[in-house]
CSV table of C-alpha atoms and ligand atoms in Angstrom, one decimal:
chain,number,residue,atom,x,y,z
A,1,MET,CA,0.0,0.0,0.0
A,2,LYS,CA,1.3,3.4,-1.0
A,3,TYR,CA,0.5,6.6,1.0
A,4,VAL,CA,-0.1,10.0,-0.4
A,5,SER,CA,-0.6,13.5,1.0
A,6,THR,CA,-4.1,15.0,1.3
A,7,ARG,CA,-2.7,18.2,-0.4
A,8,GLY,CA,-0.8,16.8,-3.4
A,9,ALA,CA,-0.1,13.7,-5.3
A,10,GLN,CA,3.2,13.5,-3.6
A,11,SER,CA,4.1,9.9,-2.6
A,12,LEU,CA,4.9,9.5,1.1
A,13,GLY,CA,6.2,5.9,0.9
A,14,ARG,CA,4.7,2.9,2.7
A,15,PHE,CA,3.4,2.3,6.2
A,16,SER,CA,6.8,2.3,8.0
A,17,ASP,CA,7.6,5.7,6.4
A,18,VAL,CA,4.4,7.4,7.4
A,19,LEU,CA,4.7,5.8,10.9
A,20,LEU,CA,7.8,7.8,11.6
A,21,SER,CA,7.0,11.1,9.8
A,22,GLY,CA,4.6,13.7,11.0
A,23,LEU,CA,3.1,16.1,8.5
A,24,ALA,CA,3.8,15.6,4.8
A,25,PRO,CA,6.3,18.0,3.3
A,26,ASP,CA,3.5,20.0,1.7
A,27,GLY,CA,1.7,20.3,5.1
A,28,GLY,CA,-0.9,17.7,4.3
A,29,LEU,CA,-1.7,14.4,6.1
A,30,ALA,CA,-0.9,10.9,5.0
A,31,MET,CA,-3.7,8.8,3.4
A,32,PRO,CA,-3.6,5.4,1.8
A,33,GLU,CA,-3.9,5.6,-2.0
A,34,PHE,CA,-7.2,3.8,-1.7
A,35,ILE,CA,-9.3,2.2,1.0
A,36,PRO,CA,-9.6,-1.6,0.7
A,37,THR,CA,-13.0,-3.1,1.5
A,38,PHE,CA,-14.4,-6.3,2.9
A,39,GLY,CA,-17.3,-7.9,1.0
A,40,PRO,CA,-20.2,-9.4,3.1
A,41,GLN,CA,-18.6,-12.8,3.2
A,42,GLU,CA,-15.2,-11.5,4.1
A,43,LEU,CA,-16.8,-9.5,6.9
A,44,GLU,CA,-18.5,-12.6,8.2
A,45,ALA,CA,-15.2,-14.4,8.4
A,46,LEU,CA,-14.0,-11.8,10.9
A,47,ARG,CA,-16.8,-12.6,13.4
A,48,GLY,CA,-15.5,-14.1,16.6
A,49,LEU,CA,-11.8,-13.5,16.0
A,50,PRO,CA,-9.8,-12.6,19.1
A,51,TYR,CA,-8.7,-9.0,19.3
A,52,PRO,CA,-5.1,-9.4,18.0
A,53,GLU,CA,-6.3,-11.5,15.1
A,54,LEU,CA,-9.1,-9.1,14.2
A,55,ALA,CA,-6.6,-6.2,14.4
A,56,PHE,CA,-4.4,-8.2,12.0
A,57,ALA,CA,-7.2,-8.7,9.5
A,58,VAL,CA,-8.3,-5.0,9.6
A,59,MET,CA,-4.8,-3.5,9.5
A,60,ARG,CA,-2.9,-5.9,7.2
A,61,PRO,CA,-4.1,-4.4,3.9
A,62,PHE,CA,-2.6,-1.0,5.0
A,63,ILE,CA,0.7,-2.5,6.3
A,64,ASP,CA,2.3,-4.6,3.7
A,65,ASP,CA,5.9,-3.6,4.3
A,66,VAL,CA,6.3,-5.6,7.5
A,67,PRO,CA,6.5,-9.4,7.3
A,68,GLU,CA,3.3,-11.1,8.3
A,69,HIS,CA,4.6,-13.0,11.3
A,70,ASP,CA,6.3,-9.9,12.7
A,71,LEU,CA,3.1,-7.8,12.5
A,72,ARG,CA,1.1,-10.7,14.1
A,73,ARG,CA,3.6,-10.9,16.9
A,74,ILE,CA,3.5,-7.2,17.5
A,75,LEU,CA,-0.3,-7.2,17.6
A,76,HIS,CA,-0.4,-10.1,20.1
A,77,VAL,CA,2.1,-8.4,22.4
A,78,THR,CA,0.2,-5.1,22.1
A,79,TYR,CA,-3.3,-6.4,22.6
A,80,ALA,CA,-2.7,-8.6,25.6
A,81,PRO,CA,-5.2,-9.1,28.5
A,82,ASP,CA,-2.7,-8.0,31.1
A,83,VAL,CA,-2.1,-4.7,29.4
A,84,PHE,CA,-5.8,-3.8,28.9
A,85,HIS,CA,-7.1,-5.6,32.0
A,86,SER,CA,-9.7,-7.5,30.0
A,87,LYS,CA,-9.6,-10.6,27.8
A,88,ASP,CA,-11.8,-8.8,25.2
A,89,ILE,CA,-9.4,-5.8,25.3
A,90,THR,CA,-12.4,-3.5,24.4
A,91,PRO,CA,-15.5,-5.1,26.1
A,92,LEU,CA,-19.0,-4.0,25.1
A,93,THR,CA,-21.4,-3.4,27.9
A,94,PRO,CA,-25.1,-2.9,27.5
A,95,LEU,CA,-26.8,-0.2,29.5
A,96,GLY,CA,-29.8,-2.2,30.7
A,97,THR,CA,-32.3,-2.8,27.9
A,98,SER,CA,-32.1,0.8,26.6
A,99,GLY,CA,-30.4,-0.2,23.4
A,100,LEU,CA,-27.4,1.9,24.5
A,101,TYR,CA,-24.0,0.2,24.8
A,102,LEU,CA,-20.7,1.4,26.2
A,103,LEU,CA,-17.6,0.3,24.3
A,104,GLU,CA,-15.0,0.2,27.0
A,105,LEU,CA,-11.8,1.6,25.5
A,106,SER,CA,-10.2,2.9,28.7
A,107,ASN,CA,-9.0,-0.1,30.7
A,108,GLY,CA,-5.4,0.3,29.5
A,109,PRO,CA,-2.3,1.7,31.3
A,110,SER,CA,-3.4,5.4,31.3
A,111,LEU,CA,-7.2,4.9,31.6
A,112,ALA,CA,-8.0,6.7,28.4
A,113,PHE,CA,-8.8,5.3,24.9
A,114,LYS,CA,-5.6,6.8,23.5
A,115,ASP,CA,-3.7,3.8,25.0
A,116,ILE,CA,-5.2,1.5,22.3
A,117,ALA,CA,-3.4,3.2,19.5
A,118,MET,CA,-0.4,4.5,21.5
A,119,GLN,CA,0.6,1.0,22.8
A,120,PHE,CA,0.6,-0.2,19.2
A,121,LEU,CA,2.7,2.8,18.2
A,122,GLY,CA,5.2,2.0,21.0
A,123,HIS,CA,5.8,-1.5,19.8
A,124,MET,CA,5.8,-0.5,16.1
A,125,PHE,CA,8.4,2.3,16.7
A,126,GLU,CA,10.7,-0.1,18.5
A,127,TYR,CA,10.4,-2.6,15.6
A,128,VAL,CA,11.0,-0.1,12.8
A,129,LEU,CA,13.8,1.8,14.6
A,130,GLU,CA,15.6,-1.5,15.3
A,131,ALA,CA,15.3,-2.6,11.7
A,132,ARG,CA,16.6,0.8,10.5
A,133,ASP,CA,19.1,1.2,13.3
A,134,GLU,CA,17.6,4.7,14.1
A,135,ARG,CA,16.6,6.5,17.2
A,136,LEU,CA,13.7,8.8,17.9
A,137,ASN,CA,13.2,11.6,20.4
A,138,ILE,CA,9.5,12.3,20.8
A,139,LEU,CA,8.7,15.9,21.6
A,140,GLY,CA,5.0,16.5,22.5
A,141,ALA,CA,2.6,18.8,24.2
A,142,THR,CA,-0.2,17.6,26.4
A,143,SER,CA,-3.1,18.9,28.4
A,144,GLY,CA,-3.4,15.5,30.0
A,145,ASP,CA,-4.4,12.3,28.2
A,146,THR,CA,-2.0,12.2,25.3
A,147,GLY,CA,1.0,12.7,27.4
A,148,SER,CA,0.3,9.9,29.8
A,149,ALA,CA,-0.7,7.5,27.0
A,150,ALA,CA,2.5,8.3,25.1
A,151,GLU,CA,4.7,7.9,28.2
A,152,TYR,CA,3.2,4.6,29.3
A,153,ALA,CA,3.6,3.3,25.7
A,154,MET,CA,7.3,4.3,25.4
A,155,LEU,CA,8.4,3.2,28.9
A,156,GLY,CA,11.6,1.3,28.7
A,157,LYS,CA,11.8,1.4,24.9
A,158,GLY,CA,15.6,1.6,24.2
A,159,ARG,CA,15.6,3.6,21.0
A,160,VAL,CA,13.0,6.2,22.1
A,161,ASN,CA,13.0,9.1,24.5
A,162,VAL,CA,10.0,11.2,25.4
A,163,PHE,CA,10.1,14.9,26.1
A,164,MET,CA,6.6,15.9,27.1
A,165,LEU,CA,5.5,19.5,27.8
A,166,SER,CA,2.5,20.2,30.0
A,167,PRO,CA,1.2,23.5,31.4
A,168,HIS,CA,2.7,23.9,34.9
A,169,GLY,CA,0.0,23.4,37.6
A,170,ARG,CA,-2.9,23.1,35.1
A,171,MET,CA,-3.5,19.4,34.8
A,172,SER,CA,-5.7,17.5,37.2
A,173,ALA,CA,-3.9,16.1,40.3
A,174,PHE,CA,-4.5,12.6,39.0
A,175,GLN,CA,-3.1,13.4,35.5
A,176,GLN,CA,0.0,15.1,37.0
A,177,ALA,CA,0.6,12.2,39.2
A,178,GLN,CA,0.2,9.7,36.4
A,179,MET,CA,2.9,11.4,34.3
A,180,PHE,CA,5.3,12.8,36.9
A,181,SER,CA,5.6,9.5,38.9
A,182,LEU,CA,7.2,7.8,35.9
A,183,THR,CA,10.9,7.9,36.7
A,184,GLU,CA,12.3,5.8,33.9
A,185,PRO,CA,15.4,7.4,32.3
A,186,ASN,CA,13.8,7.7,28.8
A,187,ILE,CA,10.9,9.9,30.1
A,188,PHE,CA,11.4,13.7,30.5
A,189,ASN,CA,8.5,15.6,31.9
A,190,ILE,CA,8.7,19.3,31.4
A,191,ALA,CA,6.2,21.5,33.3
A,192,LEU,CA,6.1,24.7,31.3
A,193,GLU,CA,5.4,28.1,32.8
A,194,GLY,CA,2.4,28.8,30.5
A,195,VAL,CA,-0.8,27.4,29.1
A,196,PHE,CA,-1.3,24.4,26.8
A,197,ASP,CA,-1.1,26.6,23.7
A,198,ASP,CA,2.3,27.9,24.8
A,199,CYS,CA,3.4,24.2,25.0
A,200,GLN,CA,2.2,23.6,21.5
A,201,ASP,CA,3.8,26.7,20.2
A,202,LEU,CA,7.2,25.7,21.6
A,203,VAL,CA,6.9,22.2,20.0
A,204,LYS,CA,6.2,23.9,16.7
A,205,ALA,CA,9.1,26.3,17.2
A,206,VAL,CA,11.5,23.4,17.8
A,207,ASN,CA,10.2,21.6,14.8
A,208,ALA,CA,10.7,24.7,12.6
A,209,ASP,CA,14.4,24.5,13.3
A,210,ALA,CA,15.3,21.8,10.7
A,211,ASP,CA,18.9,21.6,11.8
A,212,PHE,CA,18.1,21.0,15.4
A,213,LYS,CA,15.3,18.6,14.5
A,214,ALA,CA,17.6,16.4,12.3
A,215,ARG,CA,20.6,16.6,14.7
A,216,PHE,CA,18.5,15.5,17.7
A,217,GLU,CA,16.2,13.1,15.8
A,218,ILE,CA,13.1,14.8,16.9
A,219,GLY,CA,9.7,13.2,16.1
A,220,ALA,CA,6.1,13.2,17.2
A,221,VAL,CA,3.2,11.0,18.3
A,222,ASN,CA,0.4,13.4,17.7
A,223,SER,CA,-3.1,12.5,16.7
A,224,ILE,CA,-2.4,13.1,13.0
A,225,ASN,CA,-0.3,9.9,12.9
A,226,TRP,CA,-1.9,7.5,10.5
A,227,ALA,CA,-0.9,4.5,12.5
A,228,ARG,CA,-3.0,5.8,15.4
A,229,VAL,CA,-6.1,6.3,13.2
A,230,LEU,CA,-5.7,2.8,11.7
A,231,ALA,CA,-5.3,1.1,15.1
A,232,GLN,CA,-8.5,2.7,16.3
A,233,ALA,CA,-10.6,1.4,13.4
A,234,VAL,CA,-10.3,-2.1,14.8
A,235,TYR,CA,-12.5,-1.6,17.9
A,236,TYR,CA,-15.5,-0.5,15.7
A,237,PHE,CA,-15.3,-4.0,14.1
A,238,LYS,CA,-14.9,-5.6,17.6
A,239,ALA,CA,-18.0,-3.8,18.9
A,240,TYR,CA,-20.0,-4.6,15.8
A,241,PHE,CA,-19.3,-8.4,16.1
A,242,ALA,CA,-19.8,-8.4,19.9
A,243,LEU,CA,-23.5,-7.4,19.3
A,244,ASN,CA,-24.0,-10.7,17.5
A,245,LEU,CA,-26.5,-9.4,15.0
A,246,PRO,CA,-27.5,-11.0,11.7
A,247,ALA,CA,-25.1,-10.2,8.9
A,248,GLY,CA,-25.6,-6.8,7.4
A,249,THR,CA,-27.6,-5.2,10.2
A,250,GLU,CA,-26.9,-1.5,10.8
A,251,VAL,CA,-25.4,-0.2,14.0
A,252,ASP,CA,-25.0,3.4,15.1
A,253,PHE,CA,-21.9,4.8,17.0
A,254,SER,CA,-21.5,8.0,19.1
A,255,VAL,CA,-18.0,9.3,19.5
A,256,PRO,CA,-16.8,12.1,21.9
A,257,SER,CA,-14.6,14.1,19.6
A,258,GLY,CA,-11.8,16.7,19.7
A,259,ASN,CA,-9.2,16.3,17.0
A,260,PHE,CA,-11.5,14.0,15.0
A,261,GLY,CA,-9.1,11.1,15.1
A,262,ASN,CA,-11.4,8.6,16.8
A,263,VAL,CA,-14.5,9.4,14.7
A,264,PHE,CA,-12.4,9.3,11.5
A,265,ALA,CA,-11.3,5.8,12.5
A,266,GLY,CA,-15.1,5.0,12.6
A,267,PHE,CA,-15.5,6.5,9.1
A,268,LEU,CA,-12.6,4.4,7.9
A,269,ALA,CA,-14.3,1.2,9.3
A,270,ARG,CA,-17.5,2.3,7.5
A,271,SER,CA,-15.6,2.9,4.3
A,272,MET,CA,-14.1,-0.6,4.6
A,273,GLY,CA,-17.6,-2.1,4.5
A,274,LEU,CA,-18.7,-2.3,8.2
A,275,PRO,CA,-22.4,-1.6,8.3
A,276,ILE,CA,-22.4,1.6,10.4
A,277,GLY,CA,-25.5,3.7,10.0
A,278,GLN,CA,-25.0,6.9,11.9
A,279,LEU,CA,-21.6,8.0,13.1
A,280,LEU,CA,-22.2,10.8,15.7
A,281,VAL,CA,-19.6,13.4,16.2
A,282,ALA,CA,-20.2,14.6,19.8
A,283,SER,CA,-18.6,17.9,20.7
A,284,ASN,CA,-18.7,20.0,23.9
A,285,GLU,CA,-19.0,23.8,24.1
A,286,ASN,CA,-16.3,24.0,21.5
A,287,ASP,CA,-18.7,23.1,18.7
A,288,VAL,CA,-17.0,23.9,15.4
A,289,LEU,CA,-17.8,20.4,14.1
A,290,TYR,CA,-21.4,20.6,15.3
A,291,GLU,CA,-21.7,23.8,13.3
A,292,PHE,CA,-20.2,22.2,10.2
A,293,PHE,CA,-22.5,19.1,10.3
A,294,SER,CA,-25.6,21.2,10.9
A,295,THR,CA,-24.9,24.0,8.5
A,296,GLY,CA,-22.3,22.9,5.9
A,297,VAL,CA,-19.9,25.7,6.9
A,298,TYR,CA,-16.6,24.9,8.6
A,299,HIS,CA,-15.2,27.9,10.4
A,300,VAL,CA,-12.3,27.3,12.8
A,301,ARG,CA,-11.8,29.4,15.9
A,302,PRO,CA,-8.5,31.0,17.0
A,303,ALA,CA,-6.9,29.4,20.0
A,304,ALA,CA,-7.9,32.3,22.2
A,305,GLN,CA,-11.6,31.5,21.6
A,306,VAL,CA,-11.4,27.9,22.6
A,307,ALA,CA,-13.2,27.5,25.9
A,308,ALA,CA,-11.8,25.6,28.9
A,309,THR,CA,-14.6,23.0,29.7
A,310,SER,CA,-15.2,20.1,32.0
A,311,SER,CA,-14.4,17.7,29.1
A,312,PRO,CA,-11.0,19.2,28.5
A,313,SER,CA,-9.6,16.6,26.1
A,314,MET,CA,-12.2,17.8,23.6
A,315,ASP,CA,-11.3,21.5,23.9
A,316,ILE,CA,-10.0,22.0,20.4
A,317,GLY,CA,-10.8,24.8,17.9
A,318,LYS,CA,-9.2,23.2,14.8
A,319,ALA,CA,-9.7,19.4,14.4
A,320,SER,CA,-6.5,18.2,12.6
A,321,ASN,CA,-7.9,14.9,11.2
A,322,PHE,CA,-10.9,16.6,9.7
A,323,GLU,CA,-8.8,17.3,6.7
A,324,ARG,CA,-8.6,13.5,6.1
A,325,TYR,CA,-12.4,13.3,6.1
A,326,LEU,CA,-12.9,16.2,3.6
A,327,TYR,CA,-10.2,14.7,1.3
A,328,ALA,CA,-12.1,11.3,1.4
A,329,ILE,CA,-15.6,12.8,0.7
A,330,THR,CA,-14.2,14.6,-2.4
A,331,GLY,CA,-13.1,11.3,-3.7
A,332,ASN,CA,-9.4,12.0,-2.9
A,333,ASP,CA,-9.3,15.4,-4.6
A,334,ALA,CA,-6.0,16.8,-3.3
A,335,PRO,CA,-6.1,20.1,-5.1
A,336,GLN,CA,-9.6,20.8,-3.7
A,337,THR,CA,-8.5,19.8,-0.2
A,338,HIS,CA,-5.4,22.0,-0.5
A,339,GLY,CA,-7.5,25.0,-1.6
A,340,TRP,CA,-9.8,24.6,1.4
A,341,TRP,CA,-7.0,24.4,3.8
A,342,GLN,CA,-5.5,27.6,2.5
A,343,GLU,CA,-8.8,29.2,3.4
A,344,VAL,CA,-8.8,27.5,6.8
A,345,GLY,CA,-5.2,28.6,7.4
A,346,GLN,CA,-6.3,32.2,6.9
A,347,GLY,CA,-9.2,31.9,9.3
A,348,ARG,CA,-11.8,32.0,6.5
A,349,PRO,CA,-14.8,29.7,6.4
A,350,VAL,CA,-15.2,26.7,4.0
A,351,ASP,CA,-18.7,26.6,2.8
A,352,LEU,CA,-20.0,23.3,1.2
A,353,ARG,CA,-23.6,24.3,0.9
A,354,GLY,CA,-25.1,23.7,-2.5
A,355,THR,CA,-22.1,21.6,-3.7
A,356,PRO,CA,-21.9,17.9,-4.4
A,357,HIS,CA,-19.5,17.7,-1.5
A,358,TRP,CA,-22.3,18.5,0.9
A,359,ASP,CA,-24.4,15.6,-0.5
A,360,ALA,CA,-21.3,13.4,0.1
A,361,VAL,CA,-21.1,14.6,3.7
A,362,LYS,CA,-24.8,13.7,4.2
A,363,ALA,CA,-24.3,10.3,2.6
A,364,SER,CA,-21.3,9.5,4.8
A,365,GLY,CA,-23.4,8.8,8.0
A,366,LEU,CA,-21.7,11.5,10.1
A,367,ARG,CA,-23.9,13.8,12.2
A,368,GLY,CA,-23.0,16.4,14.8
A,369,GLY,CA,-24.2,16.9,18.3
A,370,ARG,CA,-23.1,19.1,21.2
A,371,SER,CA,-23.4,19.4,25.0
A,372,THR,CA,-22.7,21.8,27.8
A,373,HIS,CA,-21.5,21.5,31.3
A,374,THR,CA,-25.0,21.2,32.7
A,375,ASP,CA,-25.9,18.5,30.1
A,376,ARG,CA,-22.7,16.6,31.0
A,377,LEU,CA,-23.5,16.6,34.7
A,378,GLY,CA,-27.1,15.6,34.0
A,379,THR,CA,-26.0,12.7,31.8
A,380,ILE,CA,-23.5,11.4,34.3
A,381,ARG,CA,-26.2,11.5,37.0
A,382,SER,CA,-28.9,9.9,34.8
A,383,ILE,CA,-26.7,7.0,33.7
A,384,ASP,CA,-25.6,6.4,37.3
A,385,GLU,CA,-29.3,6.4,38.5
A,386,ARG,CA,-30.7,4.3,35.7
A,387,PHE,CA,-27.9,1.8,35.2
A,388,ALA,CA,-25.7,2.1,38.3
A,389,ARG,CA,-22.7,3.0,36.1
A,390,LEU,CA,-20.4,5.9,36.5
A,391,ILE,CA,-19.1,7.5,33.3
A,392,ASP,CA,-16.5,10.2,32.7
A,393,PRO,CA,-17.4,13.7,31.4
A,394,HIS,CA,-16.2,13.0,27.8
A,395,THR,CA,-18.1,9.7,27.6
A,396,ALA,CA,-21.1,11.6,28.9
A,397,ASP,CA,-20.9,14.0,25.9
A,398,GLY,CA,-21.1,11.0,23.6
A,399,VAL,CA,-23.9,9.3,25.5
A,400,LEU,CA,-26.0,12.5,25.5
A,401,VAL,CA,-25.7,12.9,21.7
A,402,GLY,CA,-26.2,9.2,21.2
A,403,GLU,CA,-29.5,9.2,23.1
A,404,ARG,CA,-30.7,12.2,21.1
A,405,HIS,CA,-30.2,10.4,17.8
A,406,GLN,CA,-31.2,6.9,18.9
A,407,ARG,CA,-33.4,5.0,16.4
A,408,PRO,CA,-35.9,2.4,17.5
A,409,GLY,CA,-34.4,-1.1,17.2
A,410,VAL,CA,-30.9,0.1,16.2
A,411,PRO,CA,-28.1,-0.4,18.8
A,412,MET,CA,-26.3,2.8,19.7
A,413,VAL,CA,-22.7,2.1,20.7
A,414,CYS,CA,-21.2,4.9,22.8
A,415,LEU,CA,-17.4,5.0,23.0
A,416,GLU,CA,-16.1,5.3,26.6
A,417,THR,CA,-13.0,7.4,26.0
A,418,ALA,CA,-11.8,7.7,29.7
A,419,LEU,CA,-12.5,6.2,33.1
A,420,PRO,CA,-14.3,8.5,35.6
A,421,ALA,CA,-11.3,8.2,38.0
A,422,LYS,CA,-9.4,10.5,35.7
A,423,PHE,CA,-11.9,13.3,36.1
A,424,GLU,CA,-12.9,12.9,39.8
A,425,GLU,CA,-13.8,16.6,40.3
A,426,THR,CA,-16.5,16.7,37.7
A,427,VAL,CA,-17.9,13.3,38.6
A,428,GLN,CA,-18.0,14.4,42.2
A,429,GLU,CA,-19.9,17.5,41.2
A,430,ALA,CA,-22.4,15.4,39.2
A,431,VAL,CA,-23.2,12.6,41.7
A,432,GLY,CA,-21.7,13.7,45.0
A,433,ARG,CA,-19.2,10.9,45.4
A,434,THR,CA,-15.8,10.0,44.1
A,435,PRO,CA,-15.5,7.4,41.4
A,436,GLU,CA,-13.6,4.2,42.2
A,437,ARG,CA,-10.0,4.1,41.1
A,438,PRO,CA,-8.2,1.0,39.8
A,439,GLU,CA,-6.1,-0.5,42.6
A,440,ARG,CA,-2.8,0.2,40.8
A,441,PHE,CA,-3.4,4.0,41.1
A,442,ALA,CA,-4.3,4.0,44.8
A,443,GLY,CA,-2.5,6.9,46.4
A,444,ILE,CA,-0.6,7.9,43.2
A,445,GLU,CA,-0.7,11.6,44.3
A,446,HIS,CA,1.8,10.7,47.0
A,447,ALA,CA,4.3,8.9,44.8
A,448,ARG,CA,7.7,10.6,44.2
A,449,LYS,CA,7.4,13.0,41.2
A,450,VAL,CA,10.1,13.8,38.8
A,451,PHE,CA,9.7,16.8,36.5
A,452,GLU,CA,11.5,19.9,35.4
A,453,VAL,CA,9.9,23.4,35.4
A,454,LEU,CA,11.0,25.5,32.4
A,455,PRO,CA,10.2,29.0,31.4
A,456,ASN,CA,8.2,29.6,28.2
A,457,ASP,CA,11.4,30.0,26.1
A,458,VAL,CA,12.3,27.9,23.1
A,459,ASN,CA,16.1,28.3,23.6
A,460,ARG,CA,15.8,27.0,27.2
A,461,LEU,CA,13.9,24.0,25.9
A,462,LYS,CA,16.4,23.3,23.2
A,463,ALA,CA,19.2,23.5,25.6
A,464,TYR,CA,17.4,21.1,28.0
A,465,ILE,CA,16.9,18.6,25.2
A,466,ALA,CA,20.5,18.8,23.9
A,467,GLN,CA,22.0,18.5,27.4
A,468,HIS,CA,20.0,15.4,28.3
A,469,LEU,CA,20.6,13.6,25.0
A,470,GLN,CA,24.3,14.3,25.2
A,471,ALA,CA,24.4,13.1,28.8
A,472,ALA,CA,22.6,9.9,27.7
A,473,GLN,CA,25.1,9.3,24.9
A,474,ARG,CA,28.1,9.6,27.2
A,475,SER,CA,26.7,7.1,29.8
B,501,PLP,C1,-8.4,12.7,23.1
B,501,PLP,C2,-9.7,12.5,23.8
B,501,PLP,C3,-10.9,12.7,23.1
B,501,PLP,C4,-11.0,13.2,21.7
B,501,PLP,O1,-10.5,12.3,20.7
B,501,PLP,P1,-10.1,12.8,19.3
B,501,PLP,O2,-9.6,11.5,18.6
B,501,PLP,O3,-9.1,13.8,19.4
B,501,PLP,O4,-11.4,13.3,18.6
B,501,PLP,C5,-12.1,12.4,23.8
B,501,PLP,N1,-12.1,12.0,25.0
B,501,PLP,C6,-11.0,11.8,25.7
B,501,PLP,C7,-11.1,11.3,27.1
B,501,PLP,C8,-9.7,12.0,25.1
B,501,PLP,O5,-8.6,11.7,25.8
């Protein structure tokens, strides 16, 4: 399978190449040349496969530059019951007889769904870097979930270091403890004196220095990484088969969305032939995507207009992976996509009303929904009262939108993107008690924390990275 950029016909190589690279040189995102599909009988053959084997079947057509037995081995190591604390890896739990289901994606090391793709990335990086005798220093910015998922995935990986910037004093106590209690020598936690946007700007500034980037082998694990999107498509298939419906029956999904990576993975699964009816894009108060799916106009907001909400991992004004979706609905029209993104880059709206592209959007199954802080609290409370089940604020956004769009007789699968223990304060506000925490995180706030506080200054950051990499080389 060859990969191309969403903004030009430029070839980006094969899977292992796009695994290690971030943006395409023209600023676009990597997409496969075409999307392979399963016919009805081929789909039936996937029913009942254990998770690693299902992952192999779904991902193999996109990864043909890794020997079959190596990919299988990597998938079996990645999707192991002791890593995800469940033999199903992503169990599907009905909420009573409501027709609503929770797809549990958050039982992995960091208690958020990002582990599912990030764990795969960790093993895949190790494999490809070993084969090429290369090293990688991941530089990232996090407001919470991405950082911990990345660090847990890269722990102890010999050829990878992680430098993770987070806004000093602004993460939840639990999120801070999760990251800063990791004391392995390849993990560097940097608490930046600034907000999340400052962290992101510093990462961009370092990446803009091509010499520094090449000299210190700087890479990324952000949500535009194709391998992350691909790994996430697998659990849509898993959920579908867990429902045990007659072949061809439609199922709806509701997805708490920020950067559009998770819901794009659902769109990918649908494009591969999985009978998904509606695919709901659930937003919080930052509702650019809701606006697009209800009006046909996509108008991104500047960072300063992004509200800080109680589902913080969805506080995004510009959804990176959305470019992949628009590229796909134009039938892989890169010049069109490029034109739109020039508009977006200049803060201008992209208006699809009255064009064939808008019909393609409506035919794609995606619909938007939004919720507010009050809705979120109400949903957490209502799911607890009706089904004795606590959910986290992001999952609540998805459940709310799912219930609003539920169709009689059609199962509605709501993706559980984090465990409530990660967002104790909001859950406490909703139901008046603290959610249970997995045993392994008991008292984590009291563990020894290792992190470096740095000022918001790119030269200080570069010096820190250089100094620690040179020290590591000497030892
Ligand atoms: C990252 C995240 C999201 C948003 O996922 P996207 O793939 O960026 O759309 C939703 N919920 C939680 C808990 C997250 O960590």
